[in-house]
CSV table of C-alpha atoms in Angstrom, one decimal:
chain,number,residue,atom,x,y,z
A,1,UNK,CA,0.1,0.0,0.0
A,2,UNK,CA,1.3,3.3,-1.0
A,3,UNK,CA,0.8,5.6,2.1
A,4,UNK,CA,0.9,8.7,0.1
A,5,UNK,CA,3.7,10.6,2.3
A,6,UNK,CA,6.7,10.5,-0.1
A,7,UNK,CA,8.2,13.8,0.0
A,8,UNK,CA,6.4,15.0,3.2
A,9,UNK,CA,8.4,16.4,6.1
A,10,UNK,CA,8.1,14.7,9.5
A,11,UNK,CA,9.3,15.5,12.8
A,12,UNK,CA,9.9,12.7,15.2
A,13,UNK,CA,10.8,13.2,18.8
A,14,UNK,CA,12.8,10.6,21.0
A,15,UNK,CA,14.1,9.1,17.7
A,16,UNK,CA,17.5,7.8,18.4
A,17,UNK,CA,16.2,4.6,19.7
A,18,UNK,CA,13.2,2.4,20.6
A,19,UNK,CA,9.7,3.2,19.6
A,20,UNK,CA,10.6,6.8,18.2
A,21,UNK,CA,13.2,5.3,16.0
A,22,UNK,CA,10.7,2.6,14.8
A,23,UNK,CA,8.5,5.3,13.8
A,24,UNK,CA,11.3,7.4,11.9
A,25,UNK,CA,12.2,4.0,10.1
A,26,UNK,CA,8.7,3.5,8.9
A,27,UNK,CA,8.1,7.0,7.8
A,28,UNK,CA,11.4,7.4,5.9
A,29,UNK,CA,10.9,4.0,4.5
A,30,UNK,CA,7.8,5.4,2.9
A,31,UNK,CA,9.7,8.2,1.4
A,32,UNK,CA,9.0,11.0,4.0
A,33,UNK,CA,12.0,13.2,4.9
A,34,UNK,CA,12.6,13.3,8.7
A,35,UNK,CA,13.9,15.3,11.4
A,36,UNK,CA,14.9,13.2,14.3
A,37,UNK,CA,15.3,14.7,17.8
A,38,UNK,CA,17.1,13.1,20.9
A,39,UNK,CA,19.5,14.2,23.6
A,40,UNK,CA,22.2,11.6,23.0
A,41,UNK,CA,24.6,12.8,20.2
A,42,UNK,CA,26.2,9.4,19.5
A,43,UNK,CA,23.1,7.4,19.4
A,44,UNK,CA,21.3,10.1,17.3
A,45,UNK,CA,24.0,10.2,14.7
A,46,UNK,CA,24.0,6.4,14.5
A,47,UNK,CA,20.4,6.4,14.1
A,48,UNK,CA,20.6,9.0,11.3
A,49,UNK,CA,23.1,7.0,9.4
A,50,UNK,CA,21.0,3.9,9.6
A,51,UNK,CA,18.0,5.8,8.2
A,52,UNK,CA,20.0,7.1,5.4
A,53,UNK,CA,21.4,3.8,4.5
A,54,UNK,CA,17.9,2.1,4.7
A,55,UNK,CA,16.1,4.9,2.6
A,56,UNK,CA,18.9,6.7,0.5
A,57,UNK,CA,16.4,8.9,-1.3
A,58,UNK,CA,15.2,10.9,1.7
A,59,UNK,CA,16.7,13.6,3.8
A,60,UNK,CA,17.4,12.9,7.5
A,61,UNK,CA,18.3,15.7,9.7
A,62,UNK,CA,19.5,14.9,13.2
A,63,UNK,CA,18.8,17.6,16.0
A,64,UNK,CA,20.5,17.0,19.3
A,65,UNK,CA,18.1,18.6,21.8
A,66,UNK,CA,15.9,18.1,24.8
A,67,UNK,CA,12.4,18.4,23.3
A,68,UNK,CA,10.9,18.9,26.9
A,69,UNK,CA,12.4,22.2,27.1
A,70,UNK,CA,11.4,25.4,25.3
A,71,UNK,CA,15.0,25.8,23.7
A,72,UNK,CA,14.8,22.1,22.4
A,73,UNK,CA,11.5,22.6,20.8
A,74,UNK,CA,12.8,25.8,19.2
A,75,UNK,CA,15.8,23.9,17.8
A,76,UNK,CA,13.6,21.1,16.5
A,77,UNK,CA,11.1,23.4,15.0
A,78,UNK,CA,13.7,25.5,13.3
A,79,UNK,CA,15.2,22.7,11.4
A,80,UNK,CA,14.4,22.6,7.6
A,81,UNK,CA,10.9,21.1,7.3
A,82,UNK,CA,9.5,21.6,3.7
A,83,UNK,CA,9.6,24.5,1.1
A,84,UNK,CA,8.3,26.7,3.6
A,85,UNK,CA,10.0,25.3,6.6
A,86,UNK,CA,6.9,23.5,7.9
A,87,UNK,CA,6.3,19.9,8.9
A,88,UNK,CA,3.4,17.8,7.5
A,89,UNK,CA,3.8,15.1,10.2
A,90,UNK,CA,4.7,15.4,13.9
A,91,UNK,CA,5.3,12.4,16.1
A,92,UNK,CA,5.4,13.4,19.9
A,93,UNK,CA,7.5,11.3,22.1
A,94,UNK,CA,9.3,11.7,25.4
A,95,UNK,CA,10.7,9.3,28.0
A,96,UNK,CA,8.1,8.4,30.7
A,97,UNK,CA,8.5,9.7,34.3
A,98,UNK,CA,10.0,7.2,36.8
A,99,UNK,CA,7.6,4.7,38.8
A,100,UNK,CA,7.2,5.0,42.4
A,101,UNK,CA,5.0,5.8,45.4
A,102,UNK,CA,2.7,9.0,45.0
A,103,UNK,CA,3.4,9.9,48.6
A,104,UNK,CA,7.0,10.6,47.7
A,105,UNK,CA,6.2,13.1,44.9
A,106,UNK,CA,6.3,16.7,45.5
A,107,UNK,CA,5.2,19.6,43.3
A,108,UNK,CA,8.5,19.8,41.4
A,109,UNK,CA,8.3,16.2,40.5
A,110,UNK,CA,4.7,16.5,39.3
A,111,UNK,CA,5.5,19.5,37.2
A,112,UNK,CA,8.4,17.9,35.5
A,113,UNK,CA,6.3,14.9,34.6
A,114,UNK,CA,3.6,17.2,33.1
A,115,UNK,CA,6.1,19.3,31.3
A,116,UNK,CA,7.5,16.1,29.5
A,117,UNK,CA,4.5,14.1,28.9
A,118,UNK,CA,1.6,16.7,28.6
A,119,UNK,CA,2.9,20.2,28.0
A,120,UNK,CA,5.6,19.3,25.5
A,121,UNK,CA,3.2,17.6,23.1
A,122,UNK,CA,0.6,20.4,23.5
A,123,UNK,CA,3.3,23.2,22.8
A,124,UNK,CA,4.4,21.2,19.6
A,125,UNK,CA,0.7,20.8,18.4
A,126,UNK,CA,0.3,24.6,18.9
A,127,UNK,CA,3.4,25.3,16.9
A,128,UNK,CA,2.5,23.3,13.8
A,129,UNK,CA,-1.3,22.8,13.7
A,130,UNK,CA,-2.4,26.0,12.2
A,131,UNK,CA,0.1,25.8,9.2
A,132,UNK,CA,-1.0,22.3,8.7
A,133,UNK,CA,-4.6,23.5,8.3
A,134,UNK,CA,-3.6,26.3,6.0
A,135,UNK,CA,-2.0,23.7,3.6
A,136,UNK,CA,-4.9,21.1,4.0
A,137,UNK,CA,-2.8,18.2,5.4
A,138,UNK,CA,-1.4,17.3,8.7
A,139,UNK,CA,-0.9,14.2,10.9
A,140,UNK,CA,0.1,14.3,14.4
A,141,UNK,CA,0.6,11.2,16.4
A,142,UNK,CA,1.4,11.3,20.2
A,143,UNK,CA,3.2,8.2,21.6
A,144,UNK,CA,1.6,7.8,25.1
A,145,UNK,CA,1.0,4.6,27.0
A,146,UNK,CA,-1.2,1.8,27.5
A,147,UNK,CA,-1.6,3.2,31.0
A,148,UNK,CA,-3.9,5.6,29.7
A,149,UNK,CA,-6.5,2.8,29.3
A,150,UNK,CA,-5.1,0.6,32.1
A,151,UNK,CA,-3.5,2.5,34.9
A,152,UNK,CA,-0.6,1.1,36.7
A,153,UNK,CA,-0.5,2.1,40.5
A,154,UNK,CA,3.3,2.7,40.5
A,155,UNK,CA,3.1,4.8,37.4
A,156,UNK,CA,1.1,7.5,38.7
A,157,UNK,CA,3.1,10.2,37.0
A,158,UNK,CA,2.6,8.9,33.7
A,159,UNK,CA,-1.0,7.9,34.4
A,160,UNK,CA,-1.8,11.6,35.3
A,161,UNK,CA,0.3,13.5,32.8
A,162,UNK,CA,-0.6,11.2,29.7
A,163,UNK,CA,-4.3,11.3,30.7
A,164,UNK,CA,-4.3,15.0,30.9
A,165,UNK,CA,-2.8,15.1,27.2
A,166,UNK,CA,-5.4,12.5,26.1
A,167,UNK,CA,-8.2,14.7,27.5
A,168,UNK,CA,-6.7,17.7,25.6
A,169,UNK,CA,-6.5,15.8,22.3
A,170,UNK,CA,-10.0,14.6,22.6
A,171,UNK,CA,-11.0,18.2,22.4
A,172,UNK,CA,-8.8,19.7,19.9
A,173,UNK,CA,-8.8,16.8,17.4
A,174,UNK,CA,-12.6,17.4,16.8
A,175,UNK,CA,-12.3,21.2,16.5
A,176,UNK,CA,-12.4,22.8,12.9
A,177,UNK,CA,-8.9,21.2,12.3
A,178,UNK,CA,-10.6,17.9,11.3
A,179,UNK,CA,-12.4,19.7,8.4
A,180,UNK,CA,-9.1,20.9,7.2
A,181,UNK,CA,-7.3,17.8,6.8
A,182,UNK,CA,-5.5,17.6,10.2
A,183,UNK,CA,-5.7,14.6,12.3
A,184,UNK,CA,-4.5,14.1,15.8
A,185,UNK,CA,-4.3,10.7,17.3
A,186,UNK,CA,-2.7,8.9,20.2
A,187,UNK,CA,-0.7,5.8,19.8
A,188,UNK,CA,-0.7,3.6,23.1
A,189,UNK,CA,2.1,1.1,23.5
A,190,UNK,CA,2.0,-1.8,25.9
A,191,UNK,CA,5.0,-3.9,26.6
A,192,UNK,CA,7.7,-3.4,23.6
A,193,UNK,CA,11.1,-4.6,23.6
A,194,UNK,CA,13.0,-1.4,24.3
A,195,UNK,CA,15.7,-0.3,26.6
A,196,UNK,CA,13.0,1.2,28.9
A,197,UNK,CA,11.3,-2.1,29.4
A,198,UNK,CA,14.6,-3.8,30.1
A,199,UNK,CA,15.5,-1.1,32.7
A,200,UNK,CA,12.1,-1.7,34.4
A,201,UNK,CA,12.9,-5.4,34.7
A,202,UNK,CA,16.3,-4.9,36.0
A,203,UNK,CA,14.7,-2.8,38.6
A,204,UNK,CA,12.2,-5.3,39.5
A,205,UNK,CA,15.0,-7.9,39.8
A,206,UNK,CA,16.9,-5.9,42.1
A,207,UNK,CA,14.0,-5.5,44.2
A,208,UNK,CA,12.8,-9.0,44.3
A,209,UNK,CA,15.9,-11.1,43.9
A,210,UNK,CA,14.5,-12.8,40.9
A,211,UNK,CA,16.4,-13.2,37.5
A,212,UNK,CA,15.6,-10.7,35.0
A,213,UNK,CA,14.6,-13.4,32.4
A,214,UNK,CA,12.3,-15.2,34.9
A,215,UNK,CA,10.4,-11.9,35.3
A,216,UNK,CA,10.3,-11.2,31.6
A,217,UNK,CA,8.9,-14.7,30.9
A,218,UNK,CA,6.1,-14.2,33.5
A,219,UNK,CA,5.2,-10.8,31.9
A,220,UNK,CA,5.1,-12.5,28.5
A,221,UNK,CA,2.6,-15.1,29.7
A,222,UNK,CA,0.1,-12.3,30.8
A,223,UNK,CA,0.1,-11.0,27.0
A,224,UNK,CA,-2.1,-13.1,24.8
A,225,UNK,CA,0.4,-12.6,21.9
A,226,UNK,CA,2.8,-14.5,24.4
A,227,UNK,CA,5.7,-12.0,23.3
A,228,UNK,CA,6.7,-8.2,23.6
A,229,UNK,CA,6.1,-6.0,20.7
A,230,UNK,CA,9.0,-4.7,18.5
A,231,UNK,CA,9.7,-1.2,17.4
A,232,UNK,CA,9.2,-1.9,13.7
A,233,UNK,CA,5.6,-3.0,14.0
A,234,UNK,CA,4.8,0.0,16.3
A,235,UNK,CA,6.4,2.2,13.6
A,236,UNK,CA,4.3,0.6,11.0
A,237,UNK,CA,1.0,1.5,12.8
A,238,UNK,CA,2.4,5.1,13.4
A,239,UNK,CA,3.0,5.4,9.4
A,240,UNK,CA,-0.3,4.4,8.8
A,241,UNK,CA,-1.8,6.9,11.0
A,242,UNK,CA,0.2,9.4,9.1
A,243,UNK,CA,-0.8,8.4,5.8
A,244,UNK,CA,-3.4,9.8,3.5
A,245,UNK,CA,-5.4,6.6,4.2
A,246,UNK,CA,-6.1,7.6,7.7
A,247,UNK,CA,-7.7,10.9,7.2
A,248,UNK,CA,-11.0,9.9,8.6
A,249,UNK,CA,-9.4,8.8,11.9
A,250,UNK,CA,-8.8,11.6,14.5
A,251,UNK,CA,-9.1,11.8,18.3
A,252,UNK,CA,-8.5,8.1,18.7
A,253,UNK,CA,-6.5,6.2,21.1
A,254,UNK,CA,-4.9,3.4,19.2
A,255,UNK,CA,-3.8,0.6,21.5
A,256,UNK,CA,-0.9,-1.8,20.6
A,257,UNK,CA,-0.4,-4.3,23.4
A,258,UNK,CA,-0.6,-7.7,22.1
A,259,UNK,CA,-4.2,-8.1,23.6
A,260,UNK,CA,-3.1,-7.4,27.0
A,261,UNK,CA,-6.0,-4.8,27.9
A,262,UNK,CA,-8.9,-6.9,29.1
A,263,UNK,CA,-11.7,-4.5,28.4
A,264,UNK,CA,-14.3,-4.7,25.7
A,265,UNK,CA,-14.0,-0.9,24.7
């Protein structure tokens, strides 16, 4: 299927590895030019070279920046976008806040989580959405979490911040933007084979004294697919949501979790 995004310009955040890189790979593989943003210089350069090798006909521009800061967003948004310096596609993504007990979180910890996982995506949406509407095409995909639908008690910071973003998107995606060719959707990952998942299991192993692989096997057994997802398949879902074929989908929370969520709706 031709996704119809060849030559479009995409901004992908947190794209040096994991799910963000999976999205950048899928978009560039479809012929979209990509600006990829991350904080780590070496990992970002390595990701950029990999994208150029896999899709030699596209332009790949790495931007070393912290997207959760005003300065980082300014650097990302000022990178070459299209003929008018604009982006047709934006994939928002930032590392989730740490787990813990809410009793130990003060105001500063909450504000940091909100800045990264709610305010940052909203600021990026605000920066690009009117230009998209004027051009008659725009795709915004926010990488959030399956915890939006099935909250996890130790992930209260993520539950709260990402749910706030979800509520905001539910409103703005159904505004007049929808009639101007702009869609805004959320993509909710469950357990994917990424560095973050490995770190989570390493922490659990240190706490329980159980081997990491035993904990991972136990988690796999709770997933109907009996495996963790991979960034490539996640990226393919993202690319479809960014395609011309997804123009009638907006304001949706697309769950990719191997069937782990037990609800009907």
